[in-house]
Amino acid sequence: MAPSWWHGGSPGLRLARHTLGLVALAVLLVPFADLAIHTRDPWGELGRMLAGLAWPAWGALTSPLSALGLTVAVALWGTLAGVVLGFPLALMFTRSRLVRAGCAFVRAIHELFWALLFLQVFGLSALTALAALAIPYAGIFAKVYAEILEQTPRAPRDALPPGSGRLARFAYAELPLAWAQLTAYTRYRFECGLRASVLLGFVGLPTLGFHLETAFREGRYHEAGALLWLFYLLIASLPWWGHKRLIPLLLLGGAWLLGPWPSVDGGLLWRFVSEDIWPAALLAGDWAGFVAWLARIPALGPAIGNTLLLGLLGTVGALAVALVLWPLASRHVGNRGTRLAGHGVLIFLRSTPELMLAFVFLLLLGPSLLPAWLALALHNGALIAFLVARHADAITPGMPGLPASGRLAYELLPRVYPGLLALLYYRAEVILRETAILGMLGIATLGFYIEEGFDYLMFDVAFFLLLVTAALNIAVDALSRHFRPREAPIDDPCVR
């Protein structure tokens, strides 16, 4: 029989049950995960990669400014298209179940999967890249903007004349009050767009990620180190080159870099949407044939199992990484040197996309779930640790005489842990989205079979697996909202 404290209703006990239950489930399922190392000399390979990062070969880069410019152009125009599509949807979001369901669906599919879909129609063009960002971002912007608008004070809305429409309430009562939050989130989403734009290079689009993947695969680590430093400098210098006064110039320059635009065959597009991505038996109304088609889909059960298992392990790993790293960047622990090093580690890990980290670990450790687990845990744990450290820095200790370890254990951790766990549940859906795309590196998640379907022109199979992936993400998002702590969530645009 469970001890009496396990059934308590205090916030601390609820958090303890959530944490222990999550960790216990991961421990029970770890034996079912393939975490083997399949390379002969991982430490030697790691040394060569670190040497490449320490001594980058700047002279070996060919047209790096072009790749950087295209990366920025895709992120900027993709984010702008997402805003243009998402803003009207945000005004209808709370009143239309259909809009909410549509937005949940499009944001549940990762940008790389959208890119694989549009590649079949638009080819390796800017239109593919922009559509791959704009469609999921429209769903994300609609949800977040609607939440921000709903949180504005009601008094200005109530002061409007009776009968004022939704547009009038938005223009006169909501937009002025929510403008700062809307712009802050848009800037954060643009930073996410930069990382996503880099990742589009992994499907062949000539952004920075294309050159990175090529250099790593061919073992040119000094060139890859130079490209990585360019990427980190791009992110670090965003406040300067991404100033609002420079946005019009960046848009104009980006429009020029994105060309030439492909010619779109309307008939081909309609055929792809209406026929190619649907099973022929389903279109013909042959239900027995459709059931037989479903039975022929390869390894659906194991792929879903690996996707969910890796998502769970990534979530628990992110929790462990966040707990270890956030004190290193807090002003309440250590000295200036340790805090500077801690901030550096967090910036490095949270700025590097999971797919890029997983690709590097794959070269080191071989094909298994282990590279993906490490990538998910480190990236998401560092992001959570960064936000928790910033939250902790705003806390004024009530017992200044305690040593650093006592202050951390008895004063800081109890106050930041509810927010940390809330952030973890916010990230759970994102982690599952990333888990699916890591299959593109050869890991046996749903993404592996989705890419295989596109490679072999089995568009109906690939699209069906995309629908399965979206359904899993929506279910995990609903589950995480149910378990998310309400005690003290950290209010930051990133958690949305």
Tab-separated table of C-alpha atoms in Angstrom:
chain	number	residue	atom	x	y	z
A	1	MET	CA	0.000	0.000	0.000
A	2	ALA	CA	1.273	3.466	-0.883
A	3	PRO	CA	2.413	5.657	2.015
A	4	SER	CA	-0.007	8.363	3.182
A	5	TRP	CA	2.207	11.223	1.977
A	6	TRP	CA	1.858	9.963	-1.586
A	7	HIS	CA	-1.859	10.830	-1.529
A	8	GLY	CA	-1.426	14.362	-0.182
A	9	GLY	CA	-2.904	17.314	-2.047
A	10	SER	CA	-0.271	19.998	-1.409
A	11	PRO	CA	1.496	21.572	-4.416
A	12	GLY	CA	4.828	20.075	-3.375
A	13	LEU	CA	3.459	16.525	-3.214
A	14	ARG	CA	1.698	16.915	-6.541
A	15	LEU	CA	4.976	18.017	-8.127
A	16	ALA	CA	6.805	15.110	-6.484
A	17	ARG	CA	4.248	12.629	-7.861
A	18	HIS	CA	4.525	14.130	-11.341
A	19	THR	CA	8.311	13.982	-11.312
A	20	LEU	CA	8.696	10.531	-9.767
A	21	GLY	CA	5.983	9.083	-12.006
A	22	LEU	CA	7.656	10.473	-15.130
A	23	VAL	CA	11.111	9.243	-14.096
A	24	ALA	CA	9.800	5.815	-13.019
A	25	LEU	CA	8.041	5.338	-16.361
A	26	ALA	CA	11.229	6.233	-18.232
A	27	VAL	CA	13.318	3.843	-16.104
A	28	LEU	CA	10.862	1.003	-16.727
A	29	LEU	CA	10.951	1.547	-20.493
A	30	VAL	CA	14.693	2.162	-20.938
A	31	PRO	CA	15.416	-1.562	-21.530
A	32	PHE	CA	13.229	-1.399	-24.649
A	33	ALA	CA	15.330	1.413	-26.185
A	34	ASP	CA	18.294	0.740	-28.455
A	35	LEU	CA	21.007	2.821	-26.755
A	36	ALA	CA	24.021	0.909	-28.059
A	37	ILE	CA	27.191	2.563	-29.403
A	38	HIS	CA	28.006	1.311	-32.894
A	39	THR	CA	31.293	3.080	-33.673
A	40	ARG	CA	34.848	1.921	-32.960
A	41	ASP	CA	36.512	5.175	-31.895
A	42	PRO	CA	33.934	7.739	-30.689
A	43	TRP	CA	36.438	9.649	-28.544
A	44	GLY	CA	38.875	10.044	-31.408
A	45	GLU	CA	36.078	11.294	-33.663
A	46	LEU	CA	34.965	13.717	-30.953
A	47	GLY	CA	38.523	15.023	-30.661
A	48	ARG	CA	38.656	15.682	-34.403
A	49	MET	CA	35.326	17.532	-34.263
A	50	LEU	CA	36.457	19.678	-31.332
A	51	ALA	CA	39.688	20.440	-33.149
A	52	GLY	CA	37.670	21.588	-36.125
A	53	LEU	CA	35.592	23.840	-33.893
A	54	ALA	CA	38.706	25.241	-32.177
A	55	TRP	CA	40.598	25.881	-35.432
A	56	PRO	CA	37.988	26.683	-38.069
A	57	ALA	CA	39.095	26.766	-41.709
A	58	TRP	CA	37.671	30.111	-42.783
A	59	GLY	CA	39.518	30.035	-46.095
A	60	ALA	CA	37.884	26.754	-47.119
A	61	LEU	CA	34.376	28.248	-47.158
A	62	THR	CA	32.830	28.868	-50.561
A	63	SER	CA	30.168	31.617	-50.775
A	64	PRO	CA	29.275	31.571	-47.043
A	65	LEU	CA	27.601	34.989	-47.267
A	66	SER	CA	25.185	33.659	-49.874
A	67	ALA	CA	24.182	30.760	-47.594
A	68	LEU	CA	23.830	33.115	-44.620
A	69	GLY	CA	21.769	35.573	-46.643
A	70	LEU	CA	19.436	32.842	-47.892
A	71	THR	CA	19.063	31.490	-44.346
A	72	VAL	CA	18.005	34.918	-43.078
A	73	ALA	CA	15.746	35.558	-46.083
A	74	VAL	CA	13.862	32.274	-45.657
A	75	ALA	CA	13.430	32.853	-41.906
A	76	LEU	CA	12.298	36.467	-42.335
A	77	TRP	CA	9.832	35.944	-45.163
A	78	GLY	CA	8.583	32.650	-43.697
A	79	THR	CA	7.927	34.307	-40.336
A	80	LEU	CA	6.213	37.276	-42.027
A	81	ALA	CA	3.989	34.926	-44.038
A	82	GLY	CA	3.125	33.076	-40.825
A	83	VAL	CA	2.140	36.370	-39.172
A	84	VAL	CA	-0.020	37.416	-42.139
A	85	LEU	CA	-1.811	34.057	-42.143
A	86	GLY	CA	-1.991	33.640	-38.377
A	87	PHE	CA	-3.245	37.067	-37.301
A	88	PRO	CA	-6.749	36.741	-38.837
A	89	LEU	CA	-7.011	33.224	-37.453
A	90	ALA	CA	-6.126	34.540	-33.969
A	91	LEU	CA	-9.208	36.801	-34.043
A	92	MET	CA	-11.411	33.740	-34.663
A	93	PHE	CA	-9.438	31.287	-32.555
A	94	THR	CA	-11.511	31.338	-29.355
A	95	ARG	CA	-14.858	31.340	-31.164
A	96	SER	CA	-14.285	28.631	-33.787
A	97	ARG	CA	-13.568	25.019	-32.924
A	98	LEU	CA	-12.745	24.382	-36.584
A	99	VAL	CA	-10.027	27.071	-36.538
A	100	ARG	CA	-8.552	25.667	-33.327
A	101	ALA	CA	-8.514	22.137	-34.753
A	102	GLY	CA	-6.940	23.285	-38.023
A	103	CYS	CA	-4.242	25.259	-36.214
A	104	ALA	CA	-3.498	22.304	-33.921
A	105	PHE	CA	-3.069	20.071	-36.963
A	106	VAL	CA	-0.732	22.304	-38.983
A	107	ARG	CA	1.523	23.130	-36.042
A	108	ALA	CA	1.726	19.460	-35.019
A	109	ILE	CA	3.702	18.653	-38.196
A	110	HIS	CA	7.334	19.752	-38.175
A	111	GLU	CA	8.670	22.255	-40.698
A	112	LEU	CA	10.937	19.633	-42.268
A	113	PHE	CA	7.985	17.350	-42.958
A	114	TRP	CA	6.125	20.215	-44.607
A	115	ALA	CA	9.265	20.824	-46.674
A	116	LEU	CA	9.352	17.171	-47.791
A	117	LEU	CA	5.699	17.482	-48.808
A	118	PHE	CA	6.124	20.677	-50.823
A	119	LEU	CA	9.335	19.433	-52.430
A	120	GLN	CA	7.213	17.085	-54.510
A	121	VAL	CA	5.396	20.012	-56.123
A	122	PHE	CA	7.673	23.053	-55.976
A	123	GLY	CA	11.081	21.334	-56.038
A	124	LEU	CA	14.196	22.806	-54.405
A	125	SER	CA	12.915	26.365	-54.483
A	126	ALA	CA	12.270	29.251	-52.128
A	127	LEU	CA	8.543	28.552	-52.381
A	128	THR	CA	9.082	25.177	-50.718
A	129	ALA	CA	11.077	26.763	-47.888
A	130	LEU	CA	8.589	29.597	-47.306
A	131	ALA	CA	5.565	27.299	-47.328
A	132	ALA	CA	7.326	24.887	-44.944
A	133	LEU	CA	7.737	27.702	-42.410
A	134	ALA	CA	4.595	29.738	-43.064
A	135	ILE	CA	2.011	26.972	-42.631
A	136	PRO	CA	3.034	25.626	-39.186
A	137	TYR	CA	3.944	29.131	-38.018
A	138	ALA	CA	0.468	30.362	-38.968
A	139	GLY	CA	-1.037	27.813	-36.573
A	140	ILE	CA	1.457	28.713	-33.856
A	141	PHE	CA	0.914	32.466	-34.260
A	142	ALA	CA	-2.873	32.037	-34.232
A	143	LYS	CA	-2.758	30.162	-30.922
A	144	VAL	CA	-0.226	32.406	-29.205
A	145	TYR	CA	-1.647	35.694	-30.440
A	146	ALA	CA	-5.124	34.592	-29.339
A	147	GLU	CA	-3.806	33.756	-25.859
A	148	ILE	CA	-2.028	37.105	-25.598
A	149	LEU	CA	-5.134	39.015	-26.713
A	150	GLU	CA	-7.307	37.094	-24.256
A	151	GLN	CA	-5.024	38.124	-21.394
A	152	THR	CA	-5.454	41.862	-22.012
A	153	PRO	CA	-7.496	43.739	-19.366
A	154	ARG	CA	-11.247	43.736	-19.986
A	155	ALA	CA	-11.893	47.335	-18.879
A	156	PRO	CA	-10.951	48.952	-22.246
A	157	ARG	CA	-13.146	46.462	-24.096
A	158	ASP	CA	-16.078	47.111	-21.771
A	159	ALA	CA	-15.698	50.860	-22.322
A	160	LEU	CA	-16.397	50.584	-26.067
A	161	PRO	CA	-19.913	51.502	-27.286
A	162	PRO	CA	-22.440	48.647	-27.258
A	163	GLY	CA	-22.475	46.679	-30.482
A	164	SER	CA	-18.793	47.205	-31.258
A	165	GLY	CA	-17.558	44.415	-33.495
A	166	ARG	CA	-14.609	42.074	-33.052
A	167	LEU	CA	-12.405	44.186	-35.309
A	168	ALA	CA	-13.142	47.366	-33.337
A	169	ARG	CA	-12.350	45.640	-30.035
A	170	PHE	CA	-9.106	44.387	-31.497
A	171	ALA	CA	-7.989	47.735	-32.959
A	172	TYR	CA	-8.919	50.022	-30.052
A	173	ALA	CA	-8.875	47.890	-26.891
A	174	GLU	CA	-6.614	44.864	-27.388
A	175	LEU	CA	-3.851	45.647	-29.882
A	176	PRO	CA	-2.422	48.729	-28.079
A	177	LEU	CA	-2.187	46.823	-24.786
A	178	ALA	CA	-0.848	43.598	-26.280
A	179	TRP	CA	1.559	45.134	-28.794
A	180	ALA	CA	4.697	44.689	-26.688
A	181	GLN	CA	3.965	40.988	-26.046
A	182	LEU	CA	3.004	40.360	-29.664
A	183	THR	CA	6.221	41.871	-30.979
A	184	ALA	CA	8.319	40.053	-28.346
A	185	TYR	CA	6.871	36.710	-29.350
A	186	THR	CA	7.248	37.495	-33.055
A	187	ARG	CA	10.954	38.215	-32.531
A	188	TYR	CA	11.347	34.949	-30.631
A	189	ARG	CA	9.565	33.053	-33.405
A	190	PHE	CA	11.888	34.679	-35.955
A	191	GLU	CA	14.863	33.327	-33.994
A	192	CYS	CA	13.211	29.895	-34.156
A	193	GLY	CA	12.759	30.504	-37.886
A	194	LEU	CA	16.511	31.021	-38.269
A	195	ARG	CA	17.180	27.603	-36.748
A	196	ALA	CA	14.448	26.035	-38.866
A	197	SER	CA	15.857	27.709	-41.983
A	198	VAL	CA	19.237	26.131	-41.250
A	199	LEU	CA	17.592	22.726	-40.849
A	200	LEU	CA	15.921	23.012	-44.253
A	201	GLY	CA	19.397	22.461	-45.675
A	202	PHE	CA	19.096	18.835	-44.503
A	203	VAL	CA	16.460	18.214	-47.218
A	204	GLY	CA	18.562	19.837	-49.931
A	205	LEU	CA	17.642	23.529	-49.780
A	206	PRO	CA	20.870	25.594	-50.073
A	207	THR	CA	20.749	27.258	-46.656
A	208	LEU	CA	23.572	27.092	-44.131
A	209	GLY	CA	22.480	23.626	-43.002
A	210	PHE	CA	23.134	22.138	-46.447
A	211	HIS	CA	26.803	23.140	-46.291
A	212	LEU	CA	27.040	22.019	-42.656
A	213	GLU	CA	25.662	18.564	-43.350
A	214	THR	CA	27.944	18.134	-46.369
A	215	ALA	CA	31.060	19.166	-44.429
A	216	PHE	CA	30.268	16.848	-41.502
A	217	ARG	CA	29.433	13.864	-43.708
A	218	GLU	CA	32.694	14.237	-45.633
A	219	GLY	CA	34.756	14.626	-42.451
A	220	ARG	CA	35.804	18.217	-43.221
A	221	TYR	CA	35.476	19.217	-39.578
A	222	HIS	CA	37.539	22.407	-39.775
A	223	GLU	CA	35.220	23.712	-42.471
A	224	ALA	CA	32.207	22.559	-40.460
A	225	GLY	CA	33.630	24.408	-37.438
A	226	ALA	CA	33.803	27.628	-39.453
A	227	LEU	CA	30.183	27.187	-40.573
A	228	LEU	CA	29.066	26.543	-36.985
A	229	TRP	CA	30.813	29.688	-35.773
A	230	LEU	CA	29.076	31.641	-38.536
A	231	PHE	CA	25.743	30.286	-37.326
A	232	TYR	CA	26.441	31.157	-33.681
A	233	LEU	CA	27.594	34.657	-34.666
A	234	LEU	CA	24.409	35.073	-36.683
A	235	ILE	CA	22.259	34.228	-33.643
A	236	ALA	CA	24.379	36.272	-31.207
A	237	SER	CA	24.329	39.393	-33.405
A	238	LEU	CA	20.564	39.241	-34.005
A	239	PRO	CA	19.800	42.269	-31.765
A	240	TRP	CA	21.990	44.431	-34.028
A	241	TRP	CA	21.261	43.301	-37.582
A	242	GLY	CA	17.647	42.397	-36.704
A	243	HIS	CA	16.756	45.914	-35.504
A	244	LYS	CA	13.246	46.982	-36.504
A	245	ARG	CA	14.601	49.874	-38.601
A	246	LEU	CA	16.565	47.417	-40.736
A	247	ILE	CA	13.670	45.021	-41.341
A	248	PRO	CA	12.450	46.739	-44.575
A	249	LEU	CA	15.959	46.555	-46.041
A	250	LEU	CA	16.284	42.919	-45.005
A	251	LEU	CA	12.944	42.114	-46.617
A	252	LEU	CA	13.943	43.736	-49.893
A	253	GLY	CA	17.329	42.035	-49.933
A	254	GLY	CA	15.750	38.729	-48.966
A	255	ALA	CA	13.209	38.918	-51.795
A	256	TRP	CA	16.085	39.278	-54.248
A	257	LEU	CA	18.008	36.338	-52.732
A	258	LEU	CA	14.967	34.059	-52.786
A	259	GLY	CA	14.544	34.248	-56.560
A	260	PRO	CA	14.052	32.958	-59.139
A	261	TRP	CA	10.546	31.777	-58.270
A	262	PRO	CA	9.339	28.484	-59.785
A	263	SER	CA	6.385	28.270	-62.149
A	264	VAL	CA	3.491	26.500	-60.435
A	265	ASP	CA	1.443	24.034	-62.454
A	266	GLY	CA	-2.058	24.278	-61.000
A	267	GLY	CA	-3.114	20.948	-62.464
A	268	LEU	CA	-0.117	19.153	-60.995
A	269	LEU	CA	-0.708	20.770	-57.604
A	270	TRP	CA	-4.386	19.791	-57.593
A	271	ARG	CA	-3.575	16.228	-58.617
A	272	PHE	CA	-1.021	15.930	-55.831
A	273	VAL	CA	-3.452	17.259	-53.200
A	274	SER	CA	-6.541	15.418	-54.395
A	275	GLU	CA	-5.106	12.085	-55.599
A	276	ASP	CA	-1.425	11.350	-54.999
A	277	ILE	CA	-1.405	11.674	-51.204
A	278	TRP	CA	-4.528	9.544	-50.682
A	279	PRO	CA	-4.748	5.733	-50.938
A	280	ALA	CA	-6.357	4.712	-54.221
A	281	ALA	CA	-8.634	2.243	-52.403
A	282	LEU	CA	-9.932	5.017	-50.140
A	283	LEU	CA	-10.718	7.304	-53.085
A	284	ALA	CA	-12.535	4.435	-54.797
A	285	GLY	CA	-14.562	3.646	-51.665
A	286	ASP	CA	-13.043	0.148	-51.446
A	287	TRP	CA	-12.898	-0.313	-47.673
A	288	ALA	CA	-11.587	-3.868	-47.859
A	289	GLY	CA	-8.797	-2.664	-50.116
A	290	PHE	CA	-8.098	0.211	-47.716
A	291	VAL	CA	-7.762	-2.214	-44.806
A	292	ALA	CA	-5.357	-4.315	-46.878
A	293	TRP	CA	-3.402	-1.141	-47.725
A	294	LEU	CA	-3.128	-0.315	-44.024
A	295	ALA	CA	-1.799	-3.808	-43.316
A	296	ARG	CA	1.022	-3.256	-45.810
A	297	ILE	CA	2.381	-0.128	-44.084
A	298	PRO	CA	5.814	-1.159	-42.742
A	299	ALA	CA	6.614	-1.335	-39.030
A	300	LEU	CA	3.920	1.130	-37.961
A	301	GLY	CA	3.686	-0.207	-34.406
A	302	PRO	CA	7.446	-0.203	-33.673
A	303	ALA	CA	7.826	3.230	-35.304
A	304	ILE	CA	5.102	4.725	-33.090
A	305	GLY	CA	6.584	2.953	-30.067
A	306	ASN	CA	10.077	4.290	-30.770
A	307	THR	CA	8.696	7.792	-31.330
A	308	LEU	CA	6.809	7.825	-28.025
A	309	LEU	CA	9.651	6.135	-26.138
A	310	LEU	CA	12.225	8.605	-27.437
A	311	GLY	CA	9.878	11.485	-26.641
A	312	LEU	CA	9.536	10.249	-23.059
A	313	LEU	CA	13.282	9.700	-22.634
A	314	GLY	CA	14.002	13.117	-24.176
A	315	THR	CA	11.577	14.779	-21.760
A	316	VAL	CA	13.089	13.105	-18.697
A	317	GLY	CA	16.588	13.808	-20.001
A	318	ALA	CA	15.702	17.475	-20.475
A	319	LEU	CA	14.495	17.577	-16.860
A	320	ALA	CA	17.812	16.166	-15.625
A	321	VAL	CA	19.878	18.536	-17.791
A	322	ALA	CA	17.848	21.559	-16.672
A	323	LEU	CA	18.245	20.667	-12.995
A	324	VAL	CA	22.017	20.378	-13.419
A	325	LEU	CA	22.594	23.449	-15.612
A	326	TRP	CA	20.322	26.226	-14.347
A	327	PRO	CA	22.330	26.880	-11.136
A	328	LEU	CA	25.472	27.395	-13.248
A	329	ALA	CA	23.908	30.476	-14.862
A	330	SER	CA	22.231	31.910	-11.746
A	331	ARG	CA	23.624	34.903	-9.879
A	332	HIS	CA	22.888	33.156	-6.580
A	333	VAL	CA	25.380	30.334	-7.192
A	334	GLY	CA	29.097	30.397	-7.979
A	335	ASN	CA	31.109	33.408	-9.062
A	336	ARG	CA	31.323	35.578	-12.136
A	337	GLY	CA	33.597	33.133	-13.965
A	338	THR	CA	31.367	30.109	-13.403
A	339	ARG	CA	28.275	32.101	-14.381
A	340	LEU	CA	29.935	33.268	-17.589
A	341	ALA	CA	30.896	29.679	-18.432
A	342	GLY	CA	27.408	28.482	-17.549
A	343	HIS	CA	25.801	31.091	-19.792
A	344	GLY	CA	28.159	30.098	-22.598
A	345	VAL	CA	27.204	26.425	-22.329
A	346	LEU	CA	23.486	27.265	-22.303
A	347	ILE	CA	23.771	29.580	-25.323
A	348	PHE	CA	25.714	26.938	-27.248
A	349	LEU	CA	23.240	24.129	-26.498
A	350	ARG	CA	19.997	26.054	-26.920
A	351	SER	CA	21.154	27.760	-30.122
A	352	THR	CA	22.084	24.478	-31.820
A	353	PRO	CA	19.001	22.733	-33.283
A	354	GLU	CA	18.260	19.213	-32.106
A	355	LEU	CA	18.661	17.765	-35.589
A	356	MET	CA	22.142	19.244	-35.888
A	357	LEU	CA	23.159	17.941	-32.449
A	358	ALA	CA	21.717	14.518	-33.271
A	359	PHE	CA	23.609	14.468	-36.566
A	360	VAL	CA	26.907	15.141	-34.770
A	361	PHE	CA	26.183	12.499	-32.110
A	362	LEU	CA	25.212	10.074	-34.865
A	363	LEU	CA	28.651	10.467	-36.422
A	364	LEU	CA	30.198	9.863	-33.001
A	365	LEU	CA	28.064	7.022	-31.666
A	366	GLY	CA	26.457	5.342	-34.656
A	367	PRO	CA	22.776	4.738	-35.513
A	368	SER	CA	20.683	4.136	-32.394
A	369	LEU	CA	18.304	6.066	-30.154
A	370	LEU	CA	21.246	7.299	-28.063
A	371	PRO	CA	22.314	10.223	-30.350
A	372	ALA	CA	18.714	11.401	-30.592
A	373	TRP	CA	18.196	11.113	-26.818
A	374	LEU	CA	21.314	13.161	-26.089
A	375	ALA	CA	20.346	15.817	-28.621
A	376	LEU	CA	16.796	16.214	-27.301
A	377	ALA	CA	17.884	16.251	-23.660
A	378	LEU	CA	20.727	18.759	-24.116
A	379	HIS	CA	18.926	21.244	-26.354
A	380	ASN	CA	15.609	21.332	-24.492
A	381	GLY	CA	17.232	21.060	-21.070
A	382	ALA	CA	19.473	24.037	-21.862
A	383	LEU	CA	16.495	26.096	-23.038
A	384	ILE	CA	14.565	25.331	-19.847
A	385	ALA	CA	17.656	25.986	-17.700
A	386	PHE	CA	18.146	29.388	-19.337
A	387	LEU	CA	14.589	30.474	-18.518
A	388	VAL	CA	14.707	29.042	-14.984
A	389	ALA	CA	18.018	30.798	-14.254
A	390	ARG	CA	16.539	34.088	-15.419
A	391	HIS	CA	13.528	33.509	-13.184
A	392	ALA	CA	15.773	32.641	-10.229
A	393	ASP	CA	17.798	35.831	-10.720
A	394	ALA	CA	14.634	37.854	-10.051
A	395	ILE	CA	14.192	36.203	-6.634
A	396	THR	CA	15.438	38.019	-3.547
A	397	PRO	CA	16.603	35.444	-0.964
A	398	GLY	CA	14.931	35.758	2.401
A	399	MET	CA	17.771	34.032	4.292
A	400	PRO	CA	20.988	35.696	3.112
A	401	GLY	CA	23.152	33.923	5.685
A	402	LEU	CA	22.777	30.502	4.068
A	403	PRO	CA	25.658	29.034	2.055
A	404	ALA	CA	25.112	28.646	-1.667
A	405	SER	CA	24.190	24.963	-1.385
A	406	GLY	CA	21.618	25.632	1.344
A	407	ARG	CA	20.147	28.588	-0.562
A	408	LEU	CA	19.844	26.408	-3.638
A	409	ALA	CA	18.231	23.444	-1.863
A	410	TYR	CA	15.931	25.182	0.616
A	411	GLU	CA	15.064	28.528	-0.956
A	412	LEU	CA	15.608	28.692	-4.706
A	413	LEU	CA	14.734	25.203	-5.955
A	414	PRO	CA	11.323	24.995	-4.204
A	415	ARG	CA	10.381	28.371	-5.705
A	416	VAL	CA	11.509	27.714	-9.267
A	417	TYR	CA	10.642	24.023	-9.564
A	418	PRO	CA	6.912	24.487	-10.350
A	419	GLY	CA	7.875	26.768	-13.208
A	420	LEU	CA	10.580	24.357	-14.352
A	421	LEU	CA	8.111	21.489	-14.497
A	422	ALA	CA	5.571	23.682	-16.295
A	423	LEU	CA	8.197	24.524	-18.893
A	424	LEU	CA	9.018	20.833	-19.261
A	425	TYR	CA	5.389	20.018	-20.040
A	426	TYR	CA	5.240	22.934	-22.461
A	427	ARG	CA	8.257	21.468	-24.248
A	428	ALA	CA	6.930	17.879	-24.263
A	429	GLU	CA	4.923	18.411	-27.447
A	430	VAL	CA	7.902	20.132	-29.100
A	431	ILE	CA	10.163	17.254	-28.078
A	432	LEU	CA	7.796	14.764	-29.708
A	433	ARG	CA	7.758	16.811	-32.925
A	434	GLU	CA	11.561	16.783	-32.937
A	435	THR	CA	11.589	13.056	-32.126
A	436	ALA	CA	9.703	12.298	-35.325
A	437	ILE	CA	12.046	14.280	-37.595
A	438	LEU	CA	15.133	12.648	-36.097
A	439	GLY	CA	14.082	9.580	-38.049
A	440	MET	CA	15.427	11.380	-41.117
A	441	LEU	CA	18.900	10.551	-39.769
A	442	GLY	CA	18.183	6.820	-39.907
A	443	ILE	CA	16.712	6.419	-36.406
A	444	ALA	CA	13.657	4.134	-36.511
A	445	THR	CA	10.998	6.679	-35.524
A	446	LEU	CA	8.047	7.712	-37.694
A	447	GLY	CA	10.236	10.220	-39.514
A	448	PHE	CA	12.383	7.430	-40.960
A	449	TYR	CA	9.383	5.873	-42.714
A	450	ILE	CA	7.959	9.246	-43.730
A	451	GLU	CA	11.176	10.153	-45.527
A	452	GLU	CA	11.335	6.642	-47.011
A	453	GLY	CA	7.820	7.101	-48.362
A	454	PHE	CA	8.799	10.340	-50.091
A	455	ASP	CA	12.050	8.844	-51.402
A	456	TYR	CA	10.201	5.928	-53.031
A	457	LEU	CA	7.325	8.190	-54.248
A	458	MET	CA	4.837	6.439	-51.954
A	459	PHE	CA	3.098	9.705	-51.193
A	460	ASP	CA	-0.033	8.057	-49.785
A	461	VAL	CA	2.014	6.160	-47.180
A	462	ALA	CA	4.093	9.234	-46.296
A	463	PHE	CA	1.003	11.421	-45.872
A	464	PHE	CA	-0.762	8.815	-43.751
A	465	LEU	CA	2.267	8.637	-41.451
A	466	LEU	CA	2.262	12.442	-41.290
A	467	LEU	CA	-1.356	12.274	-40.090
A	468	VAL	CA	-0.346	9.696	-37.463
A	469	THR	CA	2.495	11.983	-36.329
A	470	ALA	CA	0.124	14.945	-36.058
A	471	ALA	CA	-2.381	12.886	-34.048
A	472	LEU	CA	0.344	11.786	-31.624
A	473	ASN	CA	1.505	15.385	-31.151
A	474	ILE	CA	-2.014	16.644	-30.513
A	475	ALA	CA	-2.604	13.867	-27.962
A	476	VAL	CA	0.679	14.559	-26.142
A	477	ASP	CA	-0.055	18.295	-26.121
A	478	ALA	CA	-3.475	17.667	-24.541
A	479	LEU	CA	-1.928	15.300	-21.984
A	480	SER	CA	0.801	17.790	-21.068
A	481	ARG	CA	-1.776	20.561	-20.611
A	482	HIS	CA	-3.665	18.281	-18.218
A	483	PHE	CA	-0.618	17.573	-16.049
A	484	ARG	CA	1.022	21.000	-16.332
A	485	PRO	CA	1.515	22.609	-12.888
A	486	ARG	CA	-0.548	25.734	-12.332
A	487	GLU	CA	1.276	26.882	-9.190
A	488	ALA	CA	3.898	29.226	-10.627
A	489	PRO	CA	4.513	28.909	-14.360
A	490	ILE	CA	7.288	31.086	-15.770
A	491	ASP	CA	5.799	33.727	-18.071
A	492	ASP	CA	8.044	33.900	-21.098
A	493	PRO	CA	7.306	33.935	-24.825
A	494	CYS	CA	9.436	30.822	-25.301
A	495	VAL	CA	7.034	28.634	-23.319
A	496	ARG	CA	4.302	29.240	-25.856
